[in-house]
């Protein structure tokens, strides 16, 4: 059981609006519209753009990162900075077309704080993740992907289990909603932070590649 379930007895205006839209892309647009207007946590105060996510509404694969960084905040699109470049390289190597998957994050607005007069990224707080989860839950409800791939420990802890341990549990399958399977691997930014030769980046890449192969094998099965 993942953290992406919700009490279906609850029905709020967002569900009604989603229900009025027939096609999946339209339903995702409704969710995106709400995300862009959302003020449910403090992150809206510092955002330039909210980043609801993008990609194919009928994709079998949904990729979930931690949250937008500076570039994503400026462009309103997920994974367009350095970590995005690394994700793109992984997708190219796996022969996955980026527009054919749906890419989003556990929080849709940049988490940042002022350090020496400059806004710096920070990890999202639990209250921010919880405030944003209904959007992710609904995106999963609309897309009903076969696989949800979490990038990094925070995504694993927000989607799979609050006690998720990336070192021990990456590459393992977990049960997701609507018959989906969830798997987590290291975040591209973590690989980048490890840097060059002798730093362990090569081992990390190997493990990420193994995890991606599992996803591909399952999706093609
Ligand atoms: N890191 C994330 O987790 N998500 C993005 O969109 C960009 C960087």
XYZ file of C-alpha atoms and ligand atoms in Angstrom:
229
model
C 0.000 0.000 0.000
C 1.383 3.409 -0.921
C 0.728 6.889 0.415
C -1.194 7.724 -2.762
C -4.528 6.439 -1.540
C -7.248 8.701 -0.252
C -10.627 8.518 1.333
C -12.874 8.271 -1.703
C -15.874 9.317 0.386
C -14.412 12.792 0.261
C -15.493 14.715 -2.779
C -14.461 18.282 -3.320
C -15.101 20.792 -6.110
C -11.883 19.785 -7.859
C -13.255 16.254 -8.331
C -16.465 17.657 -9.771
C -14.533 19.820 -12.222
C -12.305 16.900 -13.248
C -15.407 14.762 -13.715
C -16.843 17.273 -16.174
C -13.904 16.787 -18.525
C -14.097 13.666 -20.632
C -10.574 13.259 -21.943
C -7.591 12.590 -19.727
C -5.505 15.495 -21.040
C -8.380 17.832 -20.187
C -8.641 16.367 -16.702
C -4.924 16.972 -16.159
C -5.418 20.553 -17.369
C -8.061 21.048 -14.687
C -5.647 19.803 -12.030
C -2.871 21.999 -13.450
C -5.159 25.015 -13.315
C -5.809 24.393 -9.620
C -2.095 23.871 -8.948
C -1.319 27.225 -10.574
C -3.833 29.011 -8.336
C -3.064 26.972 -5.214
C -2.307 28.747 -1.951
C -2.584 25.718 0.325
C 0.935 26.122 1.730
C 3.515 28.868 2.026
C 5.404 27.881 -1.129
C 3.078 29.929 -3.317
C 4.540 33.114 -1.826
C 7.955 32.672 -3.424
C 7.001 30.909 -6.641
C 7.387 32.430 -10.084
C 5.479 29.570 -11.670
C 3.906 26.476 -10.213
C 5.066 23.304 -11.963
C 2.129 20.889 -12.249
C 3.930 18.405 -14.510
C 3.874 17.536 -18.187
C 3.713 14.665 -20.595
C 1.422 12.035 -22.007
C -1.839 11.724 -20.086
C -2.185 8.106 -21.163
C 1.392 7.094 -20.387
C 2.176 3.790 -18.741
C 5.016 5.489 -16.889
C 4.840 8.355 -14.435
C 8.065 9.835 -13.078
C 7.887 11.648 -9.757
C 10.695 13.875 -8.506
C 11.017 15.902 -5.326
C 10.086 19.400 -6.399
C 10.940 22.201 -8.813
C 14.264 23.983 -8.551
C 15.146 27.462 -9.757
C 14.996 26.695 -13.497
C 11.739 24.779 -13.176
C 10.250 27.661 -11.174
C 11.264 30.127 -13.874
C 9.901 28.015 -16.749
C 6.934 26.294 -15.097
C 8.176 22.922 -16.395
C 9.608 19.936 -14.484
C 13.209 18.789 -14.795
C 14.572 21.490 -17.103
C 17.747 22.317 -15.125
C 20.923 20.304 -14.588
C 19.063 17.380 -12.971
C 16.677 17.496 -15.923
C 19.573 17.196 -18.344
C 20.722 14.093 -16.503
C 17.174 12.696 -16.520
C 16.981 13.386 -20.258
C 20.245 11.459 -20.790
C 18.855 8.522 -18.803
C 15.646 8.551 -20.853
C 17.556 8.742 -24.148
C 19.766 5.805 -23.094
C 16.642 3.835 -22.216
C 15.063 4.824 -25.535
C 12.159 6.439 -23.758
C 10.816 9.558 -25.495
C 10.400 12.247 -22.848
C 6.985 13.429 -24.160
C 5.722 9.840 -23.937
C 5.946 9.765 -20.129
C 4.295 11.977 -17.527
C 6.780 13.821 -15.331
C 5.847 15.566 -12.117
C 6.973 16.142 -8.526
C 5.709 15.566 -5.013
C 5.527 19.330 -4.498
C 4.545 21.549 -7.390
C 6.170 24.787 -6.207
C 9.833 25.463 -5.518
C 10.859 25.046 -1.875
C 13.449 27.686 -1.138
C 14.823 29.926 1.574
C 16.798 33.149 1.665
C 20.492 32.532 2.301
C 22.820 35.528 2.189
C 20.342 37.542 0.173
C 19.684 34.814 -2.404
C 16.901 32.240 -2.676
C 18.377 28.757 -2.309
C 16.584 25.448 -2.887
C 15.719 23.464 0.227
C 13.963 20.162 0.839
C 10.174 20.571 1.034
C 8.707 20.291 4.538
C 6.220 17.570 5.455
C 3.322 20.037 5.711
C 4.114 21.249 2.163
C 4.273 17.682 0.827
C 0.981 16.829 2.545
C -0.693 19.978 1.220
C 0.387 19.085 -2.322
C -0.336 15.334 -2.208
C -3.989 15.653 -3.337
C -2.752 16.955 -6.690
C -0.398 14.013 -7.160
C -3.104 11.589 -6.041
C -5.495 13.008 -8.643
C -2.867 12.997 -11.380
C -2.347 9.291 -10.647
C -6.113 8.735 -10.665
C -6.411 10.302 -14.116
C -3.349 8.702 -15.707
C -3.485 5.351 -13.920
C 0.079 4.540 -15.004
C 1.368 0.992 -14.887
C 4.568 2.169 -13.199
C 5.335 5.099 -10.940
C 9.069 5.775 -10.810
C 10.131 7.861 -7.814
C 13.362 9.784 -8.142
C 15.176 10.141 -4.833
C 14.517 9.453 -1.188
C 12.078 12.339 -0.584
C 9.861 11.135 -3.450
C 10.051 7.582 -2.092
C 9.144 8.786 1.400
C 6.232 10.847 0.052
C 4.825 8.260 -2.322
C 5.756 4.797 -0.987
C 6.208 4.998 2.772
C 7.332 7.672 5.220
C 10.084 5.312 6.383
C 11.337 4.587 2.858
C 15.111 4.040 2.770
C 16.568 4.685 -0.696
C 19.835 2.817 -0.074
C 18.095 -0.353 1.038
C 14.849 -0.202 -0.898
C 15.645 1.310 -4.290
C 14.924 -1.040 -7.126
C 12.211 -2.891 -5.186
C 8.627 -3.021 -6.341
C 5.813 -1.673 -4.185
C 2.099 -1.881 -4.705
C 0.531 1.333 -5.997
C -3.042 2.443 -6.636
C -5.111 1.139 -9.578
C -2.956 -1.937 -10.001
C 0.163 0.173 -10.549
C 3.614 -0.711 -9.295
C 5.953 1.783 -7.682
C 9.728 1.705 -7.755
C 12.321 4.245 -6.625
C 15.815 4.996 -7.792
C 18.412 7.652 -7.039
C 17.643 11.234 -8.012
C 19.656 12.555 -10.989
C 20.763 15.507 -8.829
C 22.244 13.061 -6.313
C 24.325 11.492 -9.066
C 25.471 14.949 -10.177
C 26.386 15.925 -6.618
C 28.591 12.834 -6.383
C 30.702 14.341 -9.155
C 33.446 12.713 -11.149
C 35.770 9.750 -11.142
C 36.281 7.803 -7.922
C 33.350 9.512 -6.254
C 30.852 6.697 -6.515
C 28.915 8.340 -9.331
C 29.675 5.411 -11.606
C 28.196 2.924 -9.108
C 25.130 5.125 -8.667
C 24.618 5.288 -12.428
C 24.912 1.511 -12.659
C 22.247 1.073 -9.982
C 19.951 3.611 -11.650
C 20.401 1.792 -14.930
C 19.474 -1.542 -13.291
C 16.330 0.064 -11.875
C 15.399 1.556 -15.246
C 15.873 -1.847 -16.866
C 13.396 -3.320 -14.386
C 10.876 -0.652 -15.328
C 11.407 -1.274 -19.036
C 11.127 -5.032 -18.633
C 7.866 -4.678 -16.726
C 6.395 -2.164 -19.170
C 7.223 -4.331 -22.154
C 5.851 -7.495 -20.480
N 14.431 18.105 -9.196
C 13.202 17.585 -9.026
O 13.011 16.743 -8.156
N 12.239 17.997 -9.824
C 12.414 18.868 -10.803
O 11.483 19.200 -11.496
C 13.719 19.380 -10.972
C 14.701 18.993 -10.170
